[in-house]
Amino acid sequence: NTTIMVKAKEGVPLEHMEVEVSYLMRSKRKLSPTDEPTFALNKLTMLTKQLGMFFKPINAAGIIIGGFSILVGCFGVANIMFVSVRERTSIIGIQKSLGAKKFFILTQFLVESIFLCLIGGIFGIILVYIFLSIGNMVLANMEIGMKLSMDMSNFISGISLSVIIGIVSGIIPALMASNLDPVEAIRS
């Protein structure tokens, strides 16, 4: 079987290229427009549709596993923040007795929680970038002509998700810290 792979130039629609290739193949094989073609045109979109059906359950499993990972991460960061509030209770009492407002204490702990999550999010993005680079090296060696990439929307959604997780997991400890009675906090 002879296989010819064709790629359209930048900006040329797939349909135009398909008609042109069909015309060239018919003229090369001396077929009239009414004759049945003695060749087949296979588009890469057929392969991607089949791969899409294959990867659908894998994507669903990834979303479920990712959701549980995010949930565990939220509980982990919340636990760290609860411990941080417990360890700094007397310092919070001193700050409040010196005139610190509830908003200041709340912001202090929320920023800490968001910062913890941002460190984790940036570390995760760096890991994904490393794995993509390794994957691209493997694909280059296999000469498939495919490249894995991460665009800016992936980066922005990762950072945004980290900030949201930081807010969600840090709000209750931050509220607890901001509502402490200064006298009781200093006494502890």
C-alpha atoms as a printed R data frame, in Angstrom:
    type eleno elety resid chain resno       x      y       z
1   ATOM     1    CA   ASN     A     1   0.000  0.000   0.000
2   ATOM     2    CA   THR     A     2   1.287  3.377  -0.933
3   ATOM     3    CA   THR     A     3   0.571  6.171   1.501
4   ATOM     4    CA   ILE     A     4   0.905  9.860   0.767
5   ATOM     5    CA   MET     A     5   0.689 12.300   3.669
6   ATOM     6    CA   VAL     A     6  -0.368 15.845   2.848
7   ATOM     7    CA   LYS     A     7  -0.417 18.913   5.077
8   ATOM     8    CA   ALA     A     8  -2.170 22.149   4.145
9   ATOM     9    CA   LYS     A     9  -0.343 25.447   4.123
10  ATOM    10    CA   GLU     A    10  -1.085 27.930   6.857
11  ATOM    11    CA   GLY     A    11  -4.537 29.466   6.333
12  ATOM    12    CA   VAL     A    12  -5.755 26.922   3.757
13  ATOM    13    CA   PRO     A    13  -9.034 25.279   4.850
14  ATOM    14    CA   LEU     A    14  -9.064 21.487   5.097
15  ATOM    15    CA   GLU     A    15 -11.967 21.211   2.615
16  ATOM    16    CA   HIS     A    16 -10.038 23.109  -0.086
17  ATOM    17    CA   MET     A    17  -7.021 20.897   0.391
18  ATOM    18    CA   GLU     A    18  -9.176 17.759   0.230
19  ATOM    19    CA   VAL     A    19 -10.759 18.841  -3.087
20  ATOM    20    CA   GLU     A    20  -7.345 19.716  -4.530
21  ATOM    21    CA   VAL     A    21  -5.807 16.372  -3.487
22  ATOM    22    CA   SER     A    22  -8.792 14.494  -4.892
23  ATOM    23    CA   TYR     A    23  -8.467 16.385  -8.181
24  ATOM    24    CA   LEU     A    24  -4.737 15.652  -8.394
25  ATOM    25    CA   MET     A    25  -5.212 11.952  -7.610
26  ATOM    26    CA   ARG     A    26  -7.979 11.636 -10.235
27  ATOM    27    CA   SER     A    27  -5.829 13.336 -12.875
28  ATOM    28    CA   LYS     A    28  -2.792 11.189 -11.973
29  ATOM    29    CA   ARG     A    29  -4.834  8.006 -12.272
30  ATOM    30    CA   LYS     A    30  -6.683  9.262 -15.359
31  ATOM    31    CA   LEU     A    31 -10.132  8.968 -13.787
32  ATOM    32    CA   SER     A    32 -13.099 10.908 -15.117
33  ATOM    33    CA   PRO     A    33 -15.334 12.812 -12.670
34  ATOM    34    CA   THR     A    34 -17.989 10.071 -12.970
35  ATOM    35    CA   ASP     A    35 -15.609  7.154 -12.280
36  ATOM    36    CA   GLU     A    36 -15.377  5.646  -8.816
37  ATOM    37    CA   PRO     A    37 -12.155  6.700  -7.080
38  ATOM    38    CA   THR     A    38  -9.432  4.051  -6.815
39  ATOM    39    CA   PHE     A    39  -7.937  5.773  -3.797
40  ATOM    40    CA   ALA     A    40  -9.035  6.749  -0.306
41  ATOM    41    CA   LEU     A    41  -8.618 10.056   1.467
42  ATOM    42    CA   ASN     A    42  -8.238  9.569   5.200
43  ATOM    43    CA   LYS     A    43  -8.326 12.680   7.314
44  ATOM    44    CA   LEU     A    44  -6.555 13.037  10.610
45  ATOM    45    CA   THR     A    45  -9.851 14.224  12.077
46  ATOM    46    CA   MET     A    46 -11.170 10.669  11.864
47  ATOM    47    CA   LEU     A    47  -8.254  9.519  13.995
48  ATOM    48    CA   THR     A    48  -8.766 12.323  16.473
49  ATOM    49    CA   LYS     A    49 -12.461 11.441  16.806
50  ATOM    50    CA   GLN     A    50 -11.564  7.847  17.599
51  ATOM    51    CA   LEU     A    51  -8.884  8.958  20.033
52  ATOM    52    CA   GLY     A    52 -11.398 11.354  21.590
53  ATOM    53    CA   MET     A    53 -13.789  8.475  22.247
54  ATOM    54    CA   PHE     A    54 -10.897  6.518  23.768
55  ATOM    55    CA   PHE     A    55  -9.771  9.381  26.010
56  ATOM    56    CA   LYS     A    56 -13.266 10.384  27.206
57  ATOM    57    CA   PRO     A    57 -13.340  7.875  30.109
58  ATOM    58    CA   ILE     A    58  -9.703  8.660  30.908
59  ATOM    59    CA   ASN     A    59 -10.557 12.378  31.105
60  ATOM    60    CA   ALA     A    60 -13.522 11.618  33.372
61  ATOM    61    CA   ALA     A    61 -11.310  9.535  35.671
62  ATOM    62    CA   GLY     A    62  -8.727 12.340  35.677
63  ATOM    63    CA   ILE     A    63 -11.360 14.891  36.663
64  ATOM    64    CA   ILE     A    64 -12.596 12.679  39.513
65  ATOM    65    CA   ILE     A    65  -9.072 11.984  40.772
66  ATOM    66    CA   GLY     A    66  -8.168 15.663  40.399
67  ATOM    67    CA   GLY     A    67 -11.282 16.667  42.355
68  ATOM    68    CA   PHE     A    68 -10.333 14.368  45.223
69  ATOM    69    CA   SER     A    69  -6.771 15.717  45.108
70  ATOM    70    CA   ILE     A    70  -8.082 19.275  45.364
71  ATOM    71    CA   LEU     A    71 -10.333 18.270  48.267
72  ATOM    72    CA   VAL     A    72  -7.425 16.644  50.116
73  ATOM    73    CA   GLY     A    73  -5.283 19.705  49.384
74  ATOM    74    CA   CYS     A    74  -7.982 21.987  50.823
75  ATOM    75    CA   PHE     A    75  -8.118 19.952  54.020
76  ATOM    76    CA   GLY     A    76  -4.308 19.919  54.230
77  ATOM    77    CA   VAL     A    77  -3.989 23.700  53.863
78  ATOM    78    CA   ALA     A    78  -6.902 24.264  56.285
79  ATOM    79    CA   ASN     A    79  -5.178 22.014  58.822
80  ATOM    80    CA   ILE     A    80  -1.921 23.957  58.432
81  ATOM    81    CA   MET     A    81  -3.825 27.201  58.944
82  ATOM    82    CA   PHE     A    82  -5.620 25.888  62.061
83  ATOM    83    CA   VAL     A    83  -2.241 24.914  63.530
84  ATOM    84    CA   SER     A    84  -0.850 28.329  62.590
85  ATOM    85    CA   VAL     A    85  -3.734 30.064  64.394
86  ATOM    86    CA   ARG     A    86  -3.223 27.852  67.482
87  ATOM    87    CA   GLU     A    87   0.526 28.527  67.587
88  ATOM    88    CA   ARG     A    88   0.120 32.281  67.165
89  ATOM    89    CA   THR     A    89  -2.891 32.791  69.430
90  ATOM    90    CA   SER     A    90  -0.929 34.863  71.962
91  ATOM    91    CA   ILE     A    91   0.590 36.965  69.166
92  ATOM    92    CA   ILE     A    92  -2.897 37.579  67.776
93  ATOM    93    CA   GLY     A    93  -4.001 38.665  71.271
94  ATOM    94    CA   ILE     A    94  -1.101 41.115  71.501
95  ATOM    95    CA   GLN     A    95  -1.871 42.478  68.014
96  ATOM    96    CA   LYS     A    96  -5.551 42.952  68.905
97  ATOM    97    CA   SER     A    97  -4.718 44.596  72.234
98  ATOM    98    CA   LEU     A    98  -2.456 47.037  70.383
99  ATOM    99    CA   GLY     A    99  -5.364 48.007  68.104
100 ATOM   100    CA   ALA     A   100  -5.267 45.572  65.194
101 ATOM   101    CA   LYS     A   101  -8.666 45.323  63.519
102 ATOM   102    CA   LYS     A   102 -10.465 42.077  62.682
103 ATOM   103    CA   PHE     A   103  -9.932 42.764  58.985
104 ATOM   104    CA   PHE     A   104  -6.146 42.994  59.481
105 ATOM   105    CA   ILE     A   105  -5.991 39.622  61.281
106 ATOM   106    CA   LEU     A   106  -8.339 38.045  58.732
107 ATOM   107    CA   THR     A   107  -6.274 39.367  55.813
108 ATOM   108    CA   GLN     A   108  -3.038 38.230  57.422
109 ATOM   109    CA   PHE     A   109  -4.169 34.597  57.613
110 ATOM   110    CA   LEU     A   110  -5.937 34.605  54.239
111 ATOM   111    CA   VAL     A   111  -2.809 35.927  52.507
112 ATOM   112    CA   GLU     A   112  -0.772 33.203  54.200
113 ATOM   113    CA   SER     A   113  -3.224 30.538  53.028
114 ATOM   114    CA   ILE     A   114  -3.299 31.897  49.462
115 ATOM   115    CA   PHE     A   115   0.502 32.087  49.425
116 ATOM   116    CA   LEU     A   116   0.777 28.431  50.498
117 ATOM   117    CA   CYS     A   117  -1.578 27.381  47.705
118 ATOM   118    CA   LEU     A   118   0.202 29.542  45.119
119 ATOM   119    CA   ILE     A   119   3.511 27.866  45.953
120 ATOM   120    CA   GLY     A   120   1.864 24.478  45.386
121 ATOM   121    CA   GLY     A   121   0.187 25.660  42.163
122 ATOM   122    CA   ILE     A   122   3.401 27.084  40.713
123 ATOM   123    CA   PHE     A   123   5.274 23.896  41.652
124 ATOM   124    CA   GLY     A   124   2.560 21.871  39.860
125 ATOM   125    CA   ILE     A   125   2.773 24.041  36.735
126 ATOM   126    CA   ILE     A   126   6.558 23.620  36.678
127 ATOM   127    CA   LEU     A   127   6.139 19.830  36.953
128 ATOM   128    CA   VAL     A   128   3.640 19.814  34.072
129 ATOM   129    CA   TYR     A   129   6.051 21.884  31.960
130 ATOM   130    CA   ILE     A   130   8.872 19.414  32.686
131 ATOM   131    CA   PHE     A   131   6.667 16.437  31.751
132 ATOM   132    CA   LEU     A   132   5.565 18.200  28.541
133 ATOM   133    CA   SER     A   133   9.199 18.824  27.611
134 ATOM   134    CA   ILE     A   134  10.043 15.159  28.200
135 ATOM   135    CA   GLY     A   135   6.982 14.130  26.166
136 ATOM   136    CA   ASN     A   136   8.030 16.431  23.308
137 ATOM   137    CA   MET     A   137  11.515 14.896  23.294
138 ATOM   138    CA   VAL     A   138   9.994 11.407  23.093
139 ATOM   139    CA   LEU     A   139   7.626 12.470  20.294
140 ATOM   140    CA   ALA     A   140  10.505 14.122  18.399
141 ATOM   141    CA   ASN     A   141  12.471 10.877  18.564
142 ATOM   142    CA   MET     A   142   9.452  8.940  17.280
143 ATOM   143    CA   GLU     A   143   9.053 11.470  14.422
144 ATOM   144    CA   ILE     A   144   5.280 11.650  14.807
145 ATOM   145    CA   GLY     A   145   5.115 15.344  13.966
146 ATOM   146    CA   MET     A   146   3.025 16.173  17.009
147 ATOM   147    CA   LYS     A   147   3.899 18.599  19.796
148 ATOM   148    CA   LEU     A   148   2.485 18.879  23.308
149 ATOM   149    CA   SER     A   149   1.981 22.388  24.622
150 ATOM   150    CA   MET     A   150   0.576 24.367  27.515
151 ATOM   151    CA   ASP     A   151  -0.993 27.684  26.653
152 ATOM   152    CA   MET     A   152  -1.545 30.741  28.811
153 ATOM   153    CA   SER     A   153  -5.139 29.733  29.678
154 ATOM   154    CA   ASN     A   154  -3.775 26.595  31.400
155 ATOM   155    CA   PHE     A   155  -1.374 28.725  33.417
156 ATOM   156    CA   ILE     A   156  -4.059 31.261  34.363
157 ATOM   157    CA   SER     A   157  -6.586 28.581  35.335
158 ATOM   158    CA   GLY     A   158  -3.957 26.802  37.481
159 ATOM   159    CA   ILE     A   159  -3.035 29.993  39.323
160 ATOM   160    CA   SER     A   160  -6.719 30.981  39.706
161 ATOM   161    CA   LEU     A   161  -7.600 27.562  41.095
162 ATOM   162    CA   SER     A   162  -4.719 27.866  43.577
163 ATOM   163    CA   VAL     A   163  -6.004 31.248  44.781
164 ATOM   164    CA   ILE     A   164  -9.575 29.912  45.111
165 ATOM   165    CA   ILE     A   165  -8.353 26.882  47.082
166 ATOM   166    CA   GLY     A   166  -6.333 29.227  49.316
167 ATOM   167    CA   ILE     A   167  -9.391 31.357  50.041
168 ATOM   168    CA   VAL     A   168 -11.721 28.394  50.627
169 ATOM   169    CA   SER     A   169  -9.327 26.514  52.882
170 ATOM   170    CA   GLY     A   170  -8.132 29.564  54.803
171 ATOM   171    CA   ILE     A   171 -11.369 31.454  55.434
172 ATOM   172    CA   ILE     A   172 -12.519 29.512  58.526
173 ATOM   173    CA   PRO     A   173  -9.137 29.627  60.336
174 ATOM   174    CA   ALA     A   174  -8.798 33.321  59.411
175 ATOM   175    CA   LEU     A   175 -12.285 34.060  60.789
176 ATOM   176    CA   MET     A   176 -11.449 32.155  63.971
177 ATOM   177    CA   ALA     A   177  -8.238 34.171  64.392
178 ATOM   178    CA   SER     A   178  -9.962 37.496  63.749
179 ATOM   179    CA   ASN     A   179 -12.755 36.746  66.258
180 ATOM   180    CA   LEU     A   180 -10.436 35.846  69.147
181 ATOM   181    CA   ASP     A   181 -10.881 37.812  72.368
182 ATOM   182    CA   PRO     A   182  -7.606 39.696  73.033
183 ATOM   183    CA   VAL     A   183  -7.505 38.881  76.749
184 ATOM   184    CA   GLU     A   184  -8.238 35.176  76.258
185 ATOM   185    CA   ALA     A   185  -5.760 35.003  73.358
186 ATOM   186    CA   ILE     A   186  -2.927 36.549  75.403
187 ATOM   187    CA   ARG     A   187  -3.725 34.274  78.340
188 ATOM   188    CA   SER     A   188  -3.430 31.085  76.211
